[in-house]
XYZ file of C-alpha atoms in Angstrom:
616
model
C -70.628 7.982 23.733
C -70.228 4.236 24.118
C -67.051 2.248 23.648
C -66.665 1.450 19.898
C -65.949 -1.983 18.532
C -62.275 -2.829 18.224
C -62.608 -2.793 14.432
C -63.497 0.926 14.563
C -60.253 1.927 16.293
C -57.736 3.286 13.779
C -54.810 4.666 15.784
C -52.661 3.042 18.467
C -50.975 5.289 21.061
C -48.185 3.618 23.031
C -46.594 4.958 26.225
C -43.803 3.587 28.386
C -44.433 5.322 31.746
C -47.412 6.017 33.934
C -46.864 9.782 33.605
C -46.966 9.440 29.816
C -50.123 7.345 30.035
C -51.773 10.010 32.204
C -50.830 12.728 29.733
C -52.198 10.622 26.843
C -55.561 10.056 28.535
C -55.844 13.773 29.371
C -55.287 14.586 25.656
C -58.347 12.572 24.562
C -61.440 14.587 23.696
C -63.476 11.731 25.188
C -62.137 8.905 27.324
C -64.538 6.050 26.523
C -63.227 3.146 28.592
C -61.747 -0.331 28.122
C -62.313 -2.432 25.005
C -65.130 -4.958 24.884
C -62.694 -7.736 24.026
C -59.043 -8.539 23.324
C -57.249 -11.244 21.383
C -56.310 -14.331 23.371
C -53.105 -14.055 25.433
C -53.087 -10.236 25.152
C -51.852 -8.974 28.542
C -52.046 -5.281 27.641
C -54.352 -2.818 29.422
C -56.063 -0.388 27.054
C -57.984 2.851 27.227
C -60.100 3.747 24.209
C -60.892 7.363 23.450
C -61.681 9.838 20.725
C -59.688 12.740 19.291
C -61.716 14.648 16.723
C -63.441 11.978 14.657
C -60.761 9.342 15.178
C -60.985 6.505 17.708
C -57.677 5.904 19.501
C -56.513 3.101 21.763
C -53.888 3.962 24.380
C -51.553 1.240 25.732
C -48.827 1.453 28.305
C -45.859 -0.800 28.957
C -46.035 -2.965 32.086
C -44.782 -1.273 35.267
C -41.024 -1.583 35.563
C -40.463 -2.769 32.004
C -38.578 -0.525 29.600
C -36.747 -0.775 26.321
C -37.232 -1.725 22.736
C -38.291 -5.324 23.327
C -41.078 -4.416 25.772
C -42.427 -1.807 23.336
C -42.381 -4.310 20.453
C -44.330 -6.835 22.526
C -47.013 -4.309 23.459
C -47.351 -3.265 19.811
C -47.666 -6.839 18.562
C -50.537 -7.572 20.949
C -52.215 -4.249 20.100
C -52.416 -4.912 16.336
C -53.878 -8.359 16.980
C -56.606 -7.019 19.296
C -57.311 -3.972 17.086
C -56.932 -5.288 13.524
C -57.868 -2.007 11.792
C -55.291 0.203 13.505
C -53.549 2.036 10.675
C -50.498 3.356 12.506
C -49.082 4.054 15.913
C -47.920 7.044 17.908
C -45.028 6.401 20.289
C -45.484 9.345 22.646
C -43.582 10.196 25.799
C -40.440 11.721 27.233
C -36.808 11.742 26.077
C -33.401 13.201 26.783
C -32.512 16.191 24.608
C -29.278 16.690 22.683
C -28.931 20.467 22.341
C -26.312 21.892 20.018
C -25.429 25.202 18.374
C -27.674 24.197 15.502
C -30.568 22.924 17.610
C -31.559 25.058 20.608
C -33.397 22.260 22.425
C -34.740 23.055 25.871
C -36.739 21.249 28.545
C -40.365 20.891 27.561
C -39.612 21.140 23.836
C -40.972 18.430 21.507
C -38.942 16.279 19.078
C -40.699 14.542 16.185
C -39.044 11.740 14.234
C -38.813 12.468 10.526
C -36.520 10.823 7.950
C -33.209 12.458 7.109
C -30.536 11.892 4.509
C -29.121 8.870 6.316
C -31.936 7.509 8.524
C -35.655 6.875 8.673
C -36.092 9.217 11.630
C -34.984 6.745 14.327
C -31.636 5.044 14.630
C -30.671 2.305 17.045
C -27.349 2.542 18.852
C -25.270 -0.293 20.254
C -26.045 -1.293 23.827
C -23.631 -1.083 26.698
C -21.020 1.350 25.339
C -22.130 4.686 26.744
C -19.153 4.910 29.113
C -17.297 8.177 28.757
C -14.190 7.835 26.621
C -15.429 4.860 24.579
C -16.752 4.685 21.054
C -20.451 4.199 20.481
C -21.659 2.132 17.547
C -24.828 2.675 15.533
C -26.148 -0.813 14.711
C -28.745 0.008 12.082
C -31.257 2.307 10.467
C -34.948 1.767 11.085
C -37.913 2.205 8.799
C -39.450 5.623 8.213
C -42.946 6.470 9.474
C -45.931 6.126 7.088
C -46.137 8.757 4.375
C -49.613 9.911 5.473
C -48.192 10.757 8.895
C -45.214 12.542 7.383
C -47.363 14.695 5.133
C -49.476 15.584 8.164
C -46.326 16.578 10.060
C -45.375 18.810 7.167
C -48.814 20.445 7.070
C -48.822 20.978 10.832
C -45.285 22.401 10.691
C -46.455 24.895 8.085
C -49.447 25.849 10.212
C -47.247 26.420 13.265
C -44.903 28.533 11.149
C -47.759 30.775 10.042
C -49.894 30.909 13.158
C -47.859 29.495 16.033
C -49.252 26.739 18.205
C -51.509 26.572 21.260
C -49.748 23.794 23.143
C -49.398 25.699 26.399
C -53.028 26.804 26.293
C -54.156 23.273 25.499
C -52.194 21.907 28.455
C -53.561 24.574 30.776
C -57.171 23.737 29.831
C -56.602 20.025 30.384
C -54.850 20.524 33.729
C -57.663 22.742 34.947
C -59.889 19.618 35.094
C -57.621 17.448 37.271
C -56.931 17.306 40.996
C -54.245 19.673 42.353
C -51.666 16.972 43.044
C -51.811 15.727 39.436
C -51.736 19.307 38.214
C -48.525 19.936 40.145
C -46.947 16.795 38.654
C -47.800 17.745 35.088
C -47.444 21.568 35.163
C -44.462 23.430 33.812
C -41.630 23.873 36.381
C -40.023 27.251 36.949
C -37.916 28.426 34.004
C -34.786 28.832 36.137
C -34.715 25.063 36.747
C -33.900 24.549 33.059
C -30.112 24.492 33.268
C -27.864 23.016 30.604
C -24.645 21.957 32.328
C -21.503 21.874 30.226
C -20.894 18.328 28.995
C -17.462 17.993 30.644
C -18.853 18.710 34.125
C -20.242 15.492 35.644
C -22.771 15.148 38.416
C -20.929 15.298 41.736
C -22.620 15.267 45.142
C -21.113 16.823 48.246
C -21.429 15.605 51.806
C -25.132 16.404 52.129
C -25.995 14.696 48.825
C -26.315 17.925 46.781
C -24.739 18.550 43.390
C -23.896 22.247 43.186
C -24.258 22.279 39.402
C -27.744 20.725 39.599
C -28.709 23.118 42.384
C -27.871 26.211 40.338
C -24.909 27.202 42.511
C -22.210 27.203 39.796
C -22.797 29.860 37.157
C -19.620 28.890 35.284
C -20.920 25.323 34.878
C -23.802 26.278 32.618
C -24.065 26.818 28.863
C -25.270 30.395 28.409
C -28.474 30.625 26.369
C -30.663 33.571 25.557
C -34.030 33.787 27.244
C -36.981 32.777 25.078
C -39.568 35.489 24.580
C -42.776 34.573 22.712
C -44.013 38.149 23.139
C -40.924 40.083 22.004
C -39.080 37.658 19.685
C -41.948 35.533 18.409
C -40.355 32.423 19.881
C -42.323 29.180 19.982
C -42.403 27.841 23.525
C -42.257 24.946 23.631
C -40.325 24.703 20.349
C -40.988 21.787 18.001
C -37.913 20.073 16.487
C -37.972 17.654 13.588
C -35.275 15.087 12.883
C -33.521 11.956 14.120
C -34.168 10.234 17.451
C -31.692 7.710 18.866
C -33.223 4.678 20.521
C -31.747 1.881 22.613
C -32.190 -0.294 25.667
C -29.991 1.679 28.074
C -30.520 5.016 29.700
C -28.028 7.626 28.482
C -26.483 9.759 31.250
C -23.341 10.988 29.525
C -23.029 14.511 28.201
C -19.839 13.871 26.239
C -21.312 10.854 24.481
C -24.526 12.747 23.870
C -22.686 15.535 22.089
C -20.489 13.140 20.138
C -23.408 11.170 18.688
C -25.501 14.275 18.183
C -22.738 15.880 16.162
C -21.957 12.719 14.178
C -25.518 11.566 13.444
C -27.640 14.695 13.850
C -29.404 13.251 16.895
C -31.970 15.491 18.572
C -32.930 13.284 21.499
C -32.492 9.880 23.124
C -35.143 7.435 24.252
C -35.608 3.746 24.951
C -38.578 2.254 23.118
C -38.969 3.413 19.498
C -36.380 1.068 17.984
C -38.577 -1.831 19.006
C -41.436 -0.496 16.892
C -40.154 1.131 13.738
C -39.420 -2.020 11.767
C -42.543 -3.878 12.961
C -45.238 -1.263 13.540
C -45.793 1.748 11.244
C -45.567 4.706 13.592
C -44.164 8.124 14.373
C -42.176 8.972 17.512
C -42.977 12.101 19.538
C -40.840 13.010 22.556
C -41.110 15.780 25.106
C -37.702 16.765 26.441
C -37.440 16.142 30.177
C -33.641 16.249 30.636
C -30.414 16.600 28.687
C -29.248 12.941 28.684
C -26.372 13.731 31.018
C -25.458 12.773 34.565
C -27.512 15.722 35.941
C -30.716 13.956 34.890
C -33.749 14.571 37.155
C -37.491 13.877 37.020
C -38.632 17.441 37.634
C -39.645 18.111 34.022
C -41.025 14.657 33.180
C -44.673 15.498 33.739
C -44.678 18.673 31.660
C -42.579 17.032 28.899
C -45.125 14.208 28.728
C -47.909 16.787 28.371
C -46.175 18.722 25.555
C -45.558 15.513 23.605
C -49.183 14.421 24.094
C -50.468 17.830 23.036
C -48.499 17.646 19.806
C -49.774 14.095 19.192
C -53.325 15.352 19.647
C -52.668 18.093 17.057
C -51.404 15.483 14.587
C -54.644 13.500 14.882
C -56.741 16.630 14.555
C -54.767 17.603 11.453
C -54.688 14.311 9.552
C -57.110 14.010 6.653
C -59.660 11.303 7.385
C -59.671 10.069 3.744
C -55.909 9.610 3.955
C -56.366 7.629 7.160
C -59.079 5.455 5.617
C -56.910 4.664 2.558
C -54.049 3.270 4.597
C -53.452 -0.437 4.999
C -53.890 -1.612 8.547
C -50.728 -2.105 10.569
C -51.551 -5.796 10.750
C -51.706 -6.035 6.971
C -48.429 -4.153 6.642
C -46.740 -6.491 9.094
C -48.146 -9.599 7.365
C -47.069 -8.272 3.970
C -43.562 -7.662 5.273
C -43.448 -11.185 6.729
C -44.410 -12.657 3.357
C -41.700 -10.673 1.591
C -39.205 -11.721 4.214
C -40.018 -15.382 3.606
C -39.722 -14.931 -0.144
C -36.358 -13.222 0.238
C -34.954 -15.629 2.815
C -33.061 -17.787 0.328
C -31.663 -14.721 -1.399
C -30.730 -13.259 1.962
C -28.834 -16.349 2.988
C -26.971 -16.299 -0.302
C -26.257 -12.593 0.025
C -25.123 -13.099 3.596
C -22.627 -15.651 2.428
C -21.434 -13.317 -0.322
C -21.125 -10.397 2.078
C -19.223 -12.513 4.553
C -16.810 -13.504 1.782
C -16.405 -9.878 0.677
C -15.851 -8.807 4.266
C -13.231 -11.514 4.683
C -11.565 -10.514 1.411
C -11.368 -6.891 2.589
C -9.817 -7.979 5.899
C -7.321 -10.194 4.091
C -6.265 -7.322 1.857
C -5.746 -5.125 4.905
C -3.639 -7.808 6.623
C -1.482 -8.319 3.546
C -1.010 -4.588 3.145
C 0.151 -4.415 6.762
C 2.535 -7.376 6.294
C 4.447 -5.555 3.478
C 5.801 -8.728 1.961
C 8.192 -8.410 -1.012
C 6.975 -9.952 -4.254
C 9.650 -12.416 -5.376
C 7.534 -14.041 -8.075
C 9.100 -11.716 -10.643
C 12.582 -12.870 -9.619
C 11.536 -16.478 -10.041
C 9.830 -15.891 -13.373
C 12.736 -13.891 -14.757
C 15.185 -16.618 -13.795
C 13.054 -19.367 -15.308
C 12.662 -17.412 -18.541
C 16.459 -17.578 -18.941
C 16.397 -21.387 -18.802
C 17.059 -23.145 -22.075
C 15.319 -26.409 -22.907
C 16.982 -29.296 -21.165
C 19.107 -27.265 -18.792
C 18.647 -28.350 -15.183
C 17.087 -31.682 -16.090
C 20.064 -33.402 -14.480
C 19.048 -31.877 -11.140
C 15.432 -33.026 -11.330
C 16.536 -36.621 -11.986
C 19.398 -36.588 -9.519
C 19.064 -39.234 -6.747
C 19.685 -36.569 -4.100
C 16.831 -34.440 -5.421
C 14.495 -37.417 -5.574
C 15.417 -38.394 -2.017
C 14.904 -34.810 -0.823
C 11.491 -34.683 -2.380
C 10.413 -37.870 -0.644
C 11.736 -36.986 2.823
C 9.723 -34.544 4.964
C 12.729 -33.643 7.121
C 15.310 -33.155 4.436
C 17.672 -30.405 3.331
C 19.310 -30.048 -0.054
C 21.987 -27.363 -0.375
C 22.942 -26.437 -3.929
C 26.419 -24.925 -3.704
C 28.246 -23.211 -6.567
C 30.284 -20.208 -7.548
C 28.729 -16.909 -8.577
C 27.213 -17.018 -12.035
C 27.017 -20.821 -12.210
C 23.252 -20.849 -12.750
C 22.023 -21.537 -9.206
C 19.074 -19.110 -9.497
C 17.935 -20.622 -12.789
C 18.138 -24.067 -11.192
C 16.190 -22.896 -8.136
C 13.495 -21.509 -10.419
C 13.481 -24.803 -12.298
C 12.793 -26.624 -9.026
C 9.934 -24.251 -8.142
C 8.391 -24.601 -11.587
C 8.782 -28.415 -11.541
C 7.052 -28.683 -8.163
C 4.227 -26.368 -9.219
C 3.667 -28.342 -12.432
C 3.453 -31.552 -10.366
C 0.933 -30.082 -7.888
C 3.381 -30.099 -5.032
C 2.774 -27.348 -2.504
C 5.717 -24.978 -2.526
C 6.668 -21.532 -1.245
C 9.909 -19.765 -2.085
C 12.123 -16.753 -1.547
C 14.782 -15.395 -3.871
C 17.283 -13.159 -2.086
C 18.559 -10.287 -4.232
C 21.331 -7.817 -3.457
C 19.754 -5.250 -5.795
C 16.497 -4.974 -3.730
C 16.721 -4.034 -0.053
C 13.354 -5.675 0.742
C 14.619 -8.938 -0.686
C 17.948 -8.878 1.150
C 16.678 -9.144 4.740
C 15.606 -11.986 7.004
C 12.418 -10.083 7.692
C 11.738 -9.897 3.947
C 12.085 -13.672 3.672
C 9.764 -14.288 6.621
C 7.186 -11.813 5.357
C 7.337 -13.267 1.850
C 6.908 -16.897 2.917
C 4.123 -15.940 5.313
C 2.242 -13.992 2.614
C 2.416 -16.928 0.223
C 0.995 -19.271 2.860
C -1.700 -16.714 3.646
C -2.777 -16.488 -0.003
C -2.676 -20.228 -0.696
C -4.228 -21.739 2.454
C -7.359 -20.463 4.169
C -6.695 -22.755 7.127
C -3.481 -20.853 7.843
C -4.940 -17.344 7.811
C -6.235 -17.193 11.360
C -2.674 -17.165 12.772
C -1.737 -14.051 10.781
C -5.106 -12.435 11.587
C -4.302 -12.907 15.265
C -0.840 -11.370 14.883
C -2.301 -8.425 12.943
C -4.918 -7.873 15.659
C -2.212 -8.010 18.343
C 0.156 -5.619 16.588
C -2.444 -3.280 15.069
C -0.493 -0.463 13.401
C 2.907 -1.492 14.741
C 5.480 -3.628 12.904
C 5.811 -7.299 13.914
C 9.172 -8.328 15.367
C 11.419 -10.951 13.824
C 10.476 -13.349 16.617
C 6.759 -12.800 15.968
C 7.259 -13.388 12.229
C 9.164 -16.625 12.926
C 6.438 -17.835 15.265
C 3.551 -17.037 12.948
C 5.350 -18.713 10.022
C 5.886 -21.849 12.089
C 2.227 -21.960 13.178
C 1.010 -21.467 9.614
C 3.352 -24.164 8.280
C 2.074 -26.593 10.923
C -1.490 -26.122 9.655
C -0.998 -26.746 5.933
C 0.502 -30.212 5.760
C 3.442 -31.072 3.539
C 4.985 -28.104 1.704
C 8.410 -27.525 0.189
C 10.434 -24.358 0.801
C 12.889 -23.114 -1.832
C 15.369 -20.428 -0.760
C 17.724 -19.065 -3.446
C 20.902 -17.048 -2.993
C 21.195 -17.274 0.778
C 24.631 -15.628 0.400
C 22.884 -12.421 -0.732
C 20.974 -12.142 2.555
C 22.198 -9.342 4.827
C 21.739 -11.677 7.830
C 23.032 -14.968 6.443
C 23.600 -16.814 9.698
C 20.259 -15.714 11.191
C 18.353 -16.814 8.113
C 20.013 -20.232 8.203
C 19.168 -20.601 11.889
C 15.507 -19.875 11.142
C 15.436 -22.483 8.360
C 17.083 -25.000 10.682
C 14.404 -24.415 13.320
C 11.689 -25.020 10.738
C 13.400 -28.220 9.543
C 13.689 -29.580 13.081
C 10.136 -28.640 14.176
C 8.204 -31.902 14.660
C 4.875 -30.186 13.858
C 6.037 -29.136 10.399
C 6.316 -31.375 7.309
C 8.682 -29.308 5.184
C 11.687 -30.272 3.030
C 13.964 -27.274 2.370
C 16.027 -26.554 -0.759
C 18.600 -23.772 -0.596
C 21.223 -22.423 -2.964
C 24.229 -20.223 -2.316
C 27.897 -19.648 -2.918
C 30.260 -21.618 -0.766
C 31.259 -18.865 1.642
C 32.964 -19.828 4.907
C 30.175 -18.797 7.290
C 27.575 -20.561 5.168
C 29.689 -23.694 4.801
C 30.270 -23.891 8.540
C 26.666 -23.135 9.573
C 25.165 -25.679 7.199
C 27.845 -28.355 7.219
C 28.597 -28.398 10.910
C 25.186 -27.805 12.468
C 22.405 -29.348 10.389
C 23.332 -30.850 7.045
C 24.714 -34.298 6.230
C 27.382 -34.544 3.550
C 24.968 -36.236 1.166
C 22.662 -33.157 1.488
C 25.115 -31.006 -0.413
C 24.988 -30.777 -4.204
C 28.094 -29.136 -5.629
C 27.863 -27.503 -9.033
C 31.121 -28.850 -10.438
C 32.644 -27.749 -13.726
C 31.428 -30.732 -15.749
C 27.824 -30.355 -14.585
C 27.721 -26.645 -15.307
C 29.419 -27.100 -18.668
C 26.644 -29.440 -19.799
C 24.023 -26.801 -19.071
C 26.176 -24.106 -20.663
C 26.608 -26.206 -23.783
C 22.834 -26.801 -23.966
C 22.231 -23.066 -23.559
C 24.784 -22.111 -26.206
C 23.396 -24.723 -28.584
C 19.859 -23.390 -28.275
C 21.011 -19.775 -28.563
C 23.030 -20.200 -31.741
C 20.410 -22.435 -33.332
C 17.834 -19.694 -32.822
C 20.146 -17.039 -34.302
C 19.018 -16.538 -37.900
C 22.326 -14.993 -39.026
C 24.251 -17.967 -37.648
C 21.952 -20.488 -39.323
C 22.133 -18.660 -42.682
C 25.943 -18.540 -42.604
C 26.902 -21.846 -40.973
C 23.792 -23.968 -41.301
C 25.345 -26.421 -43.750
C 28.808 -26.507 -42.194
C 28.695 -29.007 -39.311
C 32.426 -28.791 -38.652
C 32.282 -25.020 -38.259
C 29.247 -25.277 -35.974
C 31.053 -27.736 -33.732
C 34.160 -25.541 -33.465
C 32.095 -22.455 -32.639
C 30.072 -24.359 -30.049
C 33.246 -25.727 -28.398
C 34.862 -22.299 -28.327
C 31.861 -20.602 -26.693
C 31.259 -23.400 -24.183
C 34.877 -23.668 -23.131
C 35.185 -19.889 -22.952
C 32.357 -19.714 -20.423
C 34.676 -21.363 -17.865
C 31.834 -22.764 -15.783
C 29.803 -19.545 -15.488
């Protein structure tokens, strides 16, 4: 039979190694030779053959090149030179991942089929197969074409009913080759199939021999029953169907192998399929030549390549020709995907932006949860709700307040006795600044809430407000969170991150109410003084408190000028009290009904209530 035209070839068979290529060629019913032509710039070497009525082209990766990228390059050239190829077979050897559920042995065959969470092949992250480290799956890959999967199902059913003839097929093929090749591809002795326990690494003695590999340590091996096709109706080799893990690095780690196999249902590891699955419709078939551990050897490679090739041959003999004819060519599939990718590019970019934002939002929520900042907004809102119209206006128009607002390095200390309205005034300042679009953060100390009594609570609260308001400040807290992980940040770390965040947001006012209710009064004042004196920070600070000795001394003697202190004297407080009492009684319907027309009585009642308040 002569070599067919390239347009008549319908299946591409890709191998990575010379031994796999030899096994593939031996599995052809007729080896017909090289193609008559190739597309320009195609460096691949091809062998065309026939299996049943189907023309197949076999390609092999360049000598010394491995991995997903090399396989993808070979496939891309193949579909250009053979435009009617419908699908591919990625056939060769792999490292098995045996488990209690999957009794995988050397020489067995693993076939990629989709599972609940993958398309039959998953790609794992490169460079993290060191024992003791996590391994990351980086993505799922496309499933093989449905016509191939239905053929796998039909062949699986046939094997279940009748068994397979893989060993007989291999024997007949090997009978035709020279003895040296036969020895390379024949099945090794059964006793060389040893599964070493995953926690026992390869270790060579003085003469370069590993006793576990050499069969000298019975306790090192996983005990498995002997397969018996005659007595127990075992398939030998057995065919396994499921997920194959693919990546660019050779896996020689039994502990990692078991971890990923258990987590992802992996049956074997290999190095090429991930380069094909999303670009070239294909199925992956692997003969097991080792157990992906440090005891890896090449003894079973030839036979494993032959079992995989024999299964691939059975697939092509089983597939229905009409099903094959009805398939789009791989080239058409790839071009169709490219068109859809171009159409979706704008949507993808938009989605990427949205996903990035959602990812950032999730991270921010985690950081804020870790920070455990007290929510003082309720304290501020409650205090402001108690304010009567006109109360506190004197403060907002006071020359000291106006000067404080204009000066970036300014302190105003509102000092008054307990109950004199300091918290309402502090809330008035916050509300006034917010209404005038002045950046402001605040903390209201409270002796009734332990979280709001501490210096740490103040630092956490101010930091959280900055984090929520200013995206440019978030990186500093992200860094602290990454550094601390699950542990609590120290007071010093909270001070430092607050200072860094303040330095990145420009001018912003800080309002601190009821410093006297802080459990660490002096320390909190020292922190505020450091912020005020930091040349990188543009922050006026407004505080309120009672005039206790330690507060008076710390503020008056170390960092406040006399003009920075606003004392709530009796006359000032009485004006606000009178305004409050006036509004209260005017809104009282019983009072209005009884005294509404008696101005003299109203004045006497107002004087009595205001004077009775005694400044509080």
